[in-house]
Every structure is written in C-alpha cells, then in structure tokens.
Amino acid sequence: MNDPLTQTELWTPLDIESEGTGGADELVARIDDMGPEEVGNLLTQEKGLVFRGFEITPEELDRVLDRLLPNRLAYVHGNSPRTKVGSNVYTSTEYPQEFTISMHNEMSYAHAWPARLAFYCQVQPGSGGATPVLDAARWLDSLDAEVREAFAGGVRYVQNLHDGFGLGKSWQDTFETTDRAEVEAFLEPTGARWEWKADGGIRVASVRPATTRHPVTGAEVWFNQSDQWHPAGLGDDTAAALAQILPEEDLPQNVTFADGTPIPAEYVVQIRDRGLEHAVDVDWRSGDLLLIDNVLLAHGRRPFTGARRVLVAMSD
C-alpha cells in the first residue's frame, strides 16, 4: 500500500488570486482569455481550482457559473438535503452544522453523475466549515487490499423515499416532480429496480461499481458512497437508534455488496476515516469559488459555527 498521507501532503488545489479590482468582470475576463478548453485542461491537471479575492457577489454568480459550468444540471435523484435557490443552484447541504460530512464524489451512487462541481461561499462561517477535498485515486490507494478486493464486485444501494412524511427525503423532493410517471421515466434507463409501496413511497435499488476511471486521465478512483449509506457510517449511537425505529430494509438509505451480502462495519469505518484523514481543507472567505473535477476529487464538510452559507452548482 502506498503512503497516502505523504502523497496528500504533496497536493493541494490550485489557488487563482485576483490581480486587480476583483468582481465578476475580472474573473470572467480571465476565464474568457483562457477559453473553455484550457480551463478544462487546467482542471483535469490540478483536480481543483480555488478562485480567491474576486469577492463575487450573489448577483454576479450566474455570470461566472455560465463560464465555469456551461450546462448546469438539476439535482435530480440527489440524496442530500438541499434547497434550490436559483437557476440550478442549490444550498450545498442542510445537514446540521455540528456534524462532519464525510468524503464523497457527488452522486457516485447514480447511473450518471456531474463532471464538475462549483462551490460558492456567500457567507463565510464564524469558525470551521472548511470544504475538505481528496484525491479519489489516493483514497483508493489508502484502503487495505482486503477492502479493495471485497468491493471489486460493486455495491447495491437501496433508497426508501417517503410520500411527504417520514425520515429522509420524499420522492417528490428527490426527483423534483409530483408525477410518478416522470419518476419511472427517469429510472427506466438507469438499470435501477423500483417498487411503489402501499404507503405512497417508493423503494429504489441500484447496483453500481465501487470504482471508476477518469475519462481523460484513465486514473482509477474510489467512487461510491458506501460509508455514507451504511448505518455504521452514522456512528454507533445513531445506528442503534435507527435500528430501534426501522428494520434495515426500510431505512431511508442502505447499502450492501452487489450480491446483497452485508458490508462489514469495520470496512465502512476504515473508508470513512481514511478519507477524512487524508483530505485537504479549503477554508472559505465570502466571495470565494471552488471548482472541482467530480471524478478526480471527493469532497465533504467540516463542522462549523456561525451562519455559513455555501451554494453549489454542477454540470456534465
């Protein structure tokens, strides 16, 4: 096994600092001077770009995102609690601020996922609240061979989405529709299996690979959310409390190996902890932007105090 800590210390996302008055005019001009191909090449090379000192305002955000994310996507089938605040712009998460969000590649559980993510800090936190990022190839290397081999056959995700009342997200929020036919039309080409339940909810099961390869570099990366979907990833007390309320098959989300075999809790804890241990924190100032390649980099969130507000948008 390679030493992931040493490797991680050699890498950080590229900081791009304002050289003038800042604002969207300067940043858009610099992006336009580079051109979309060079921006794409730089992002692939660096994995993440942090735009600092431009002090982008919320009113200017769309202009910048139009350059960095030319085809912004809706957060359909997303499992994180978010609020839509603009043209396919969302709150980054509404998970309670005192908790850490472990490392993950956005929608790696899905049939298709965004290629790029952009995070925008509208309000910097009082303390903490960094967005950790992690080279997903190094995350894979950091795991014990036993764990990598166990996941070689992939994983099976199960979502139980309620009809408006219950734990987790409703199917209406998840798929951004109230029409069952639209949900089925979305799921049909994804290879998922689903069933509408008597209480009005839906159970969706999907088998996905545990790793993927970057379409340009060919790098193999850890690319699944087993530690976030597994009860052991929640911690012993929370997992025990959920077990008292619901049987495993009715949890809002759950994960097994592809053949339905349970994933050992110690594997999940190793995946979660090594990801967080070897991540690099991106600290926020109001007006900062972070652009990441969603295959090459996983991301998360550190706990914080104050009124942190970070928005996210994504593109193919």
Short mmCIF file of C-alpha atoms in Angstrom, two decimals:
data_model
loop_
_atom_site.label_atom_id
_atom_site.label_comp_id
_atom_site.label_asym_id
_atom_site.label_seq_id
_atom_site.Cartn_x
_atom_site.Cartn_y
_atom_site.Cartn_z
CA MET A 1 0.00 0.00 0.00
CA ASN A 2 1.27 3.48 -0.83
CA ASP A 3 1.58 6.05 1.92
CA PRO A 4 -1.47 8.27 1.24
CA LEU A 5 -0.53 10.84 3.86
CA THR A 6 2.78 11.59 2.15
CA GLN A 7 1.05 11.74 -1.22
CA THR A 8 -1.69 14.05 0.02
CA GLU A 9 0.86 16.46 1.51
CA LEU A 10 2.28 16.92 -1.99
CA TRP A 11 -1.05 18.03 -3.47
CA THR A 12 -3.40 20.94 -2.90
CA PRO A 13 -5.91 22.56 -5.25
CA LEU A 14 -4.58 25.45 -7.31
CA ASP A 15 -5.28 28.93 -5.89
CA ILE A 16 -6.06 31.57 -8.52
CA GLU A 17 -5.89 35.03 -6.94
CA SER A 18 -7.43 38.29 -8.10
CA GLU A 19 -4.82 40.56 -9.69
CA GLY A 20 -6.99 43.65 -9.96
CA THR A 21 -10.19 45.09 -8.64
CA GLY A 22 -11.90 41.74 -8.35
CA GLY A 23 -15.53 41.09 -9.10
CA ALA A 24 -17.15 39.13 -11.89
CA ASP A 25 -15.73 41.39 -14.62
CA GLU A 26 -12.14 40.44 -13.79
CA LEU A 27 -12.84 36.74 -13.25
CA VAL A 28 -15.00 36.35 -16.37
CA ALA A 29 -12.34 38.14 -18.45
CA ARG A 30 -9.63 35.82 -17.18
CA ILE A 31 -11.75 32.75 -17.88
CA ASP A 32 -12.57 34.04 -21.36
CA ASP A 33 -8.88 34.71 -22.05
CA MET A 34 -8.09 31.10 -21.25
CA GLY A 35 -11.00 29.66 -23.21
CA PRO A 36 -13.13 26.65 -22.23
CA GLU A 37 -10.63 24.05 -23.48
CA GLU A 38 -7.74 25.45 -21.46
CA VAL A 39 -9.95 25.77 -18.37
CA GLY A 40 -10.91 22.11 -18.80
CA ASN A 41 -7.28 21.05 -19.25
CA LEU A 42 -6.20 23.02 -16.18
CA LEU A 43 -8.97 21.50 -14.08
CA THR A 44 -8.01 17.97 -15.16
CA GLN A 45 -4.37 18.70 -14.36
CA GLU A 46 -4.96 20.37 -10.99
CA LYS A 47 -8.16 18.49 -9.98
CA GLY A 48 -9.43 21.58 -8.16
CA LEU A 49 -9.25 25.36 -8.66
CA VAL A 50 -9.90 27.92 -5.90
CA PHE A 51 -10.74 31.47 -7.05
CA ARG A 52 -9.84 33.84 -4.23
CA GLY A 53 -10.02 37.58 -3.73
CA PHE A 54 -12.53 38.24 -6.52
CA GLU A 55 -15.26 38.76 -3.91
CA ILE A 56 -18.01 37.56 -6.22
CA THR A 57 -21.43 38.75 -5.07
CA PRO A 58 -24.61 36.64 -5.27
CA GLU A 59 -25.85 38.92 -8.06
CA GLU A 60 -22.70 38.18 -10.10
CA LEU A 61 -22.68 34.44 -9.51
CA ASP A 62 -24.68 33.43 -12.59
CA ARG A 63 -22.24 35.23 -14.93
CA VAL A 64 -19.30 33.28 -13.50
CA LEU A 65 -21.10 29.95 -13.38
CA ASP A 66 -22.16 30.36 -17.00
CA ARG A 67 -18.44 30.24 -17.89
CA LEU A 68 -17.31 27.52 -15.49
CA LEU A 69 -20.39 25.27 -15.77
CA PRO A 70 -21.75 25.73 -19.29
CA ASN A 71 -24.55 23.19 -18.81
CA ARG A 72 -25.83 23.41 -15.25
CA LEU A 73 -27.71 20.35 -14.08
CA ALA A 74 -30.69 19.92 -11.76
CA TYR A 75 -30.08 17.91 -8.57
CA VAL A 76 -32.47 15.13 -9.59
CA HIS A 77 -32.07 11.87 -7.63
CA GLY A 78 -29.78 13.60 -5.16
CA ASN A 79 -29.89 12.25 -1.61
CA SER A 80 -28.55 15.26 0.33
CA PRO A 81 -30.98 17.78 1.87
CA ARG A 82 -30.76 20.96 -0.24
CA THR A 83 -32.83 23.96 -1.23
CA LYS A 84 -32.94 25.26 -4.79
CA VAL A 85 -32.05 28.97 -4.69
CA GLY A 86 -31.51 29.87 -8.35
CA SER A 87 -31.07 28.51 -11.86
CA ASN A 88 -29.90 25.02 -10.91
CA VAL A 89 -28.05 26.50 -7.95
CA TYR A 90 -28.61 24.88 -4.55
CA THR A 91 -27.57 25.17 -0.94
CA SER A 92 -24.58 22.85 -0.60
CA THR A 93 -26.29 20.91 2.19
CA GLU A 94 -28.63 21.48 5.12
CA TYR A 95 -27.06 18.80 7.30
CA PRO A 96 -26.70 20.08 10.90
CA GLN A 97 -23.65 22.29 11.30
CA GLU A 98 -22.18 20.44 14.26
CA PHE A 99 -21.59 17.28 12.21
CA THR A 100 -18.87 16.35 9.74
CA ILE A 101 -19.93 15.29 6.25
CA SER A 102 -17.60 12.53 5.15
CA MET A 103 -15.81 12.41 1.82
CA HIS A 104 -17.78 11.53 -1.30
CA ASN A 105 -17.96 12.15 -5.04
CA GLU A 106 -21.26 13.79 -5.90
CA MET A 107 -23.94 11.28 -6.94
CA SER A 108 -21.45 8.42 -7.32
CA TYR A 109 -24.36 6.13 -6.41
CA ALA A 110 -26.27 7.20 -9.53
CA HIS A 111 -26.34 5.99 -13.12
CA ALA A 112 -24.88 9.34 -14.24
CA TRP A 113 -23.09 11.98 -12.23
CA PRO A 114 -21.90 15.56 -12.76
CA ALA A 115 -18.40 16.01 -14.19
CA ARG A 116 -17.80 19.32 -12.41
CA LEU A 117 -18.96 20.99 -9.22
CA ALA A 118 -18.65 24.64 -8.29
CA PHE A 119 -18.97 25.78 -4.67
CA TYR A 120 -19.55 29.45 -3.86
CA CYS A 121 -19.17 30.96 -0.41
CA GLN A 122 -21.88 33.57 0.08
CA VAL A 123 -21.38 33.82 3.86
CA GLN A 124 -18.17 32.60 5.47
CA PRO A 125 -18.55 30.60 8.68
CA GLY A 126 -17.75 32.01 12.08
CA SER A 127 -15.25 29.19 12.60
CA GLY A 128 -14.54 25.86 10.96
CA GLY A 129 -16.71 24.94 7.99
CA ALA A 130 -13.92 24.11 5.54
CA THR A 131 -14.71 22.02 2.48
CA PRO A 132 -12.20 19.15 2.55
CA VAL A 133 -11.20 17.74 -0.83
CA LEU A 134 -9.43 14.46 -1.50
CA ASP A 135 -7.71 12.90 -4.49
CA ALA A 136 -10.01 9.93 -5.08
CA ALA A 137 -7.19 7.81 -6.58
CA ARG A 138 -5.18 8.30 -3.39
CA TRP A 139 -8.26 7.42 -1.35
CA LEU A 140 -8.41 4.12 -3.22
CA ASP A 141 -4.69 3.53 -2.60
CA SER A 142 -5.09 4.27 1.11
CA LEU A 143 -7.51 1.39 1.68
CA ASP A 144 -6.34 -2.04 2.79
CA ALA A 145 -6.10 -4.61 -0.01
CA GLU A 146 -8.75 -6.69 1.76
CA VAL A 147 -11.25 -3.83 1.49
CA ARG A 148 -10.46 -3.05 -2.15
CA GLU A 149 -10.85 -6.72 -3.08
CA ALA A 150 -14.14 -7.06 -1.18
CA PHE A 151 -15.63 -4.15 -3.15
CA ALA A 152 -14.40 -5.36 -6.55
CA GLY A 153 -17.87 -6.68 -7.47
CA GLY A 154 -19.58 -3.37 -6.75
CA VAL A 155 -22.30 -2.29 -4.33
CA ARG A 156 -26.09 -2.29 -4.14
CA TYR A 157 -27.79 0.90 -2.97
CA VAL A 158 -31.35 0.90 -1.61
CA GLN A 159 -33.40 4.08 -1.11
CA ASN A 160 -36.76 4.25 0.66
CA LEU A 161 -38.30 7.58 -0.28
CA HIS A 162 -41.47 8.56 1.56
CA ASP A 163 -44.53 10.34 0.18
CA GLY A 164 -44.12 13.52 2.23
CA PHE A 165 -43.96 12.30 5.82
CA GLY A 166 -41.10 10.25 7.22
CA LEU A 167 -37.34 10.05 7.69
CA GLY A 168 -35.09 11.30 4.91
CA LYS A 169 -36.23 12.90 1.65
CA SER A 170 -39.54 12.42 -0.11
CA TRP A 171 -39.61 11.07 -3.65
CA GLN A 172 -41.12 14.38 -4.75
CA ASP A 173 -38.11 16.33 -3.44
CA THR A 174 -35.63 13.76 -4.70
CA PHE A 175 -36.90 13.72 -8.28
CA GLU A 176 -38.23 17.32 -8.35
CA THR A 177 -41.66 16.21 -9.55
CA THR A 178 -45.03 15.09 -8.18
CA ASP A 179 -45.69 12.84 -11.19
CA ARG A 180 -44.98 9.12 -10.70
CA ALA A 181 -44.71 8.63 -14.45
CA GLU A 182 -41.85 11.14 -14.57
CA VAL A 183 -40.05 9.26 -11.80
CA GLU A 184 -40.39 5.98 -13.68
CA ALA A 185 -39.24 7.60 -16.93
CA PHE A 186 -36.15 8.87 -15.12
CA LEU A 187 -35.37 5.49 -13.55
CA GLU A 188 -36.09 3.30 -16.57
CA PRO A 189 -32.76 3.83 -18.41
CA THR A 190 -30.64 3.73 -15.24
CA GLY A 191 -30.81 -0.01 -14.61
CA ALA A 192 -32.48 0.56 -11.24
CA ARG A 193 -35.28 -1.59 -9.88
CA TRP A 194 -38.14 0.10 -8.05
CA GLU A 195 -41.48 -0.56 -6.43
CA TRP A 196 -44.21 1.79 -5.26
CA LYS A 197 -45.16 0.95 -1.68
CA ALA A 198 -48.60 0.85 -0.11
CA ASP A 199 -47.85 3.96 1.96
CA GLY A 200 -47.21 6.01 -1.20
CA GLY A 201 -43.43 5.86 -1.02
CA ILE A 202 -41.02 4.19 -3.41
CA ARG A 203 -38.14 1.75 -2.89
CA VAL A 204 -35.30 2.07 -5.44
CA ALA A 205 -32.44 -0.44 -5.69
CA SER A 206 -29.37 0.08 -7.89
CA VAL A 207 -26.18 -1.93 -8.41
CA ARG A 208 -23.17 0.25 -9.16
CA PRO A 209 -19.38 -0.20 -9.36
CA ALA A 210 -17.23 0.77 -6.39
CA THR A 211 -14.58 2.45 -8.55
CA THR A 212 -14.49 4.23 -11.89
CA ARG A 213 -11.86 5.63 -14.25
CA HIS A 214 -11.46 9.26 -15.24
CA PRO A 215 -12.44 9.73 -18.89
CA VAL A 216 -9.31 11.76 -19.71
CA THR A 217 -6.52 10.58 -17.40
CA GLY A 218 -7.66 6.97 -17.05
CA ALA A 219 -6.92 7.11 -13.31
CA GLU A 220 -8.89 4.56 -11.27
CA VAL A 221 -10.60 6.23 -8.32
CA TRP A 222 -12.66 5.21 -5.31
CA PHE A 223 -16.16 6.19 -6.41
CA ASN A 224 -19.02 5.07 -4.20
CA GLN A 225 -20.89 6.25 -1.13
CA SER A 226 -20.93 3.02 0.86
CA ASP A 227 -19.73 4.75 4.03
CA GLN A 228 -22.48 7.37 3.82
CA TRP A 229 -25.28 4.90 3.05
CA HIS A 230 -24.25 2.26 5.61
CA PRO A 231 -25.65 2.58 9.16
CA ALA A 232 -22.13 2.14 10.59
CA GLY A 233 -21.12 5.40 8.93
CA LEU A 234 -23.54 7.25 11.20
CA GLY A 235 -21.79 6.20 14.41
CA ASP A 236 -22.84 3.57 16.93
CA ASP A 237 -25.45 5.62 18.80
CA THR A 238 -27.29 6.87 15.72
CA ALA A 239 -27.20 3.45 14.06
CA ALA A 240 -28.57 1.81 17.19
CA ALA A 241 -31.36 4.39 17.45
CA LEU A 242 -32.38 3.84 13.82
CA ALA A 243 -32.38 0.08 14.34
CA GLN A 244 -34.92 0.57 17.14
CA ILE A 245 -37.22 2.53 14.81
CA LEU A 246 -36.94 0.74 11.47
CA PRO A 247 -35.88 -2.64 10.10
CA GLU A 248 -32.81 -2.45 7.87
CA GLU A 249 -34.80 -2.91 4.66
CA ASP A 250 -36.89 0.19 5.49
CA LEU A 251 -34.07 2.61 6.31
CA PRO A 252 -34.12 5.79 4.19
CA GLN A 253 -30.94 4.51 2.55
CA ASN A 254 -28.82 1.42 2.90
CA VAL A 255 -26.02 -0.35 1.02
CA THR A 256 -24.71 -3.90 0.65
CA PHE A 257 -22.28 -5.61 -1.66
CA ALA A 258 -23.73 -6.13 -5.14
CA ASP A 259 -24.94 -9.66 -4.33
CA GLY A 260 -26.78 -8.48 -1.22
CA THR A 261 -24.09 -9.61 1.23
CA PRO A 262 -23.75 -7.21 4.19
CA ILE A 263 -20.74 -4.89 4.19
CA PRO A 264 -18.77 -5.29 7.45
CA ALA A 265 -18.95 -2.22 9.67
CA GLU A 266 -15.17 -2.13 10.07
CA TYR A 267 -14.77 -1.70 6.30
CA VAL A 268 -17.13 1.26 6.36
CA VAL A 269 -15.33 2.91 9.25
CA GLN A 270 -11.95 2.47 7.52
CA ILE A 271 -13.28 4.02 4.30
CA ARG A 272 -14.80 7.00 6.12
CA ASP A 273 -11.88 7.68 8.44
CA ARG A 274 -9.10 7.37 5.88
CA GLY A 275 -10.94 9.66 3.52
CA LEU A 276 -11.27 12.38 6.14
CA GLU A 277 -7.75 11.88 7.47
CA HIS A 278 -6.06 12.45 4.12
CA ALA A 279 -8.27 15.26 2.81
CA VAL A 280 -7.03 18.83 2.25
CA ASP A 281 -9.19 21.59 3.74
CA VAL A 282 -10.33 24.51 1.61
CA ASP A 283 -11.15 27.34 4.01
CA TRP A 284 -13.75 29.90 2.99
CA ARG A 285 -13.93 33.66 2.68
CA SER A 286 -17.09 35.32 1.39
CA GLY A 287 -16.99 35.57 -2.40
CA ASP A 288 -14.63 32.59 -2.92
CA LEU A 289 -15.31 29.92 -5.55
CA LEU A 290 -14.07 26.33 -5.68
CA LEU A 291 -14.27 24.35 -8.93
CA ILE A 292 -13.58 20.61 -8.77
CA ASP A 293 -13.45 17.64 -11.09
CA ASN A 294 -16.08 15.39 -9.52
CA VAL A 295 -14.35 12.14 -10.54
CA LEU A 296 -10.81 13.09 -9.53
CA LEU A 297 -11.80 14.74 -6.23
CA ALA A 298 -14.08 13.74 -3.39
CA HIS A 299 -15.37 16.44 -1.06
CA GLY A 300 -17.03 16.80 2.34
CA ARG A 301 -17.66 19.40 5.05
CA ARG A 302 -16.10 20.16 8.41
CA PRO A 303 -18.30 21.26 11.36
CA PHE A 304 -18.73 24.99 11.85
CA THR A 305 -20.18 27.78 13.93
CA GLY A 306 -21.94 30.88 12.69
CA ALA A 307 -24.05 31.46 9.60
CA ARG A 308 -22.05 29.62 6.91
CA ARG A 309 -23.82 29.67 3.51
CA VAL A 310 -22.17 27.83 0.64
CA LEU A 311 -24.00 27.25 -2.64
CA VAL A 312 -23.29 24.53 -5.20
CA ALA A 313 -23.95 24.00 -8.87
CA MET A 314 -22.95 21.13 -11.14
CA SER A 315 -22.53 20.36 -14.82
CA ASP A 316 -21.90 17.44 -17.15
#
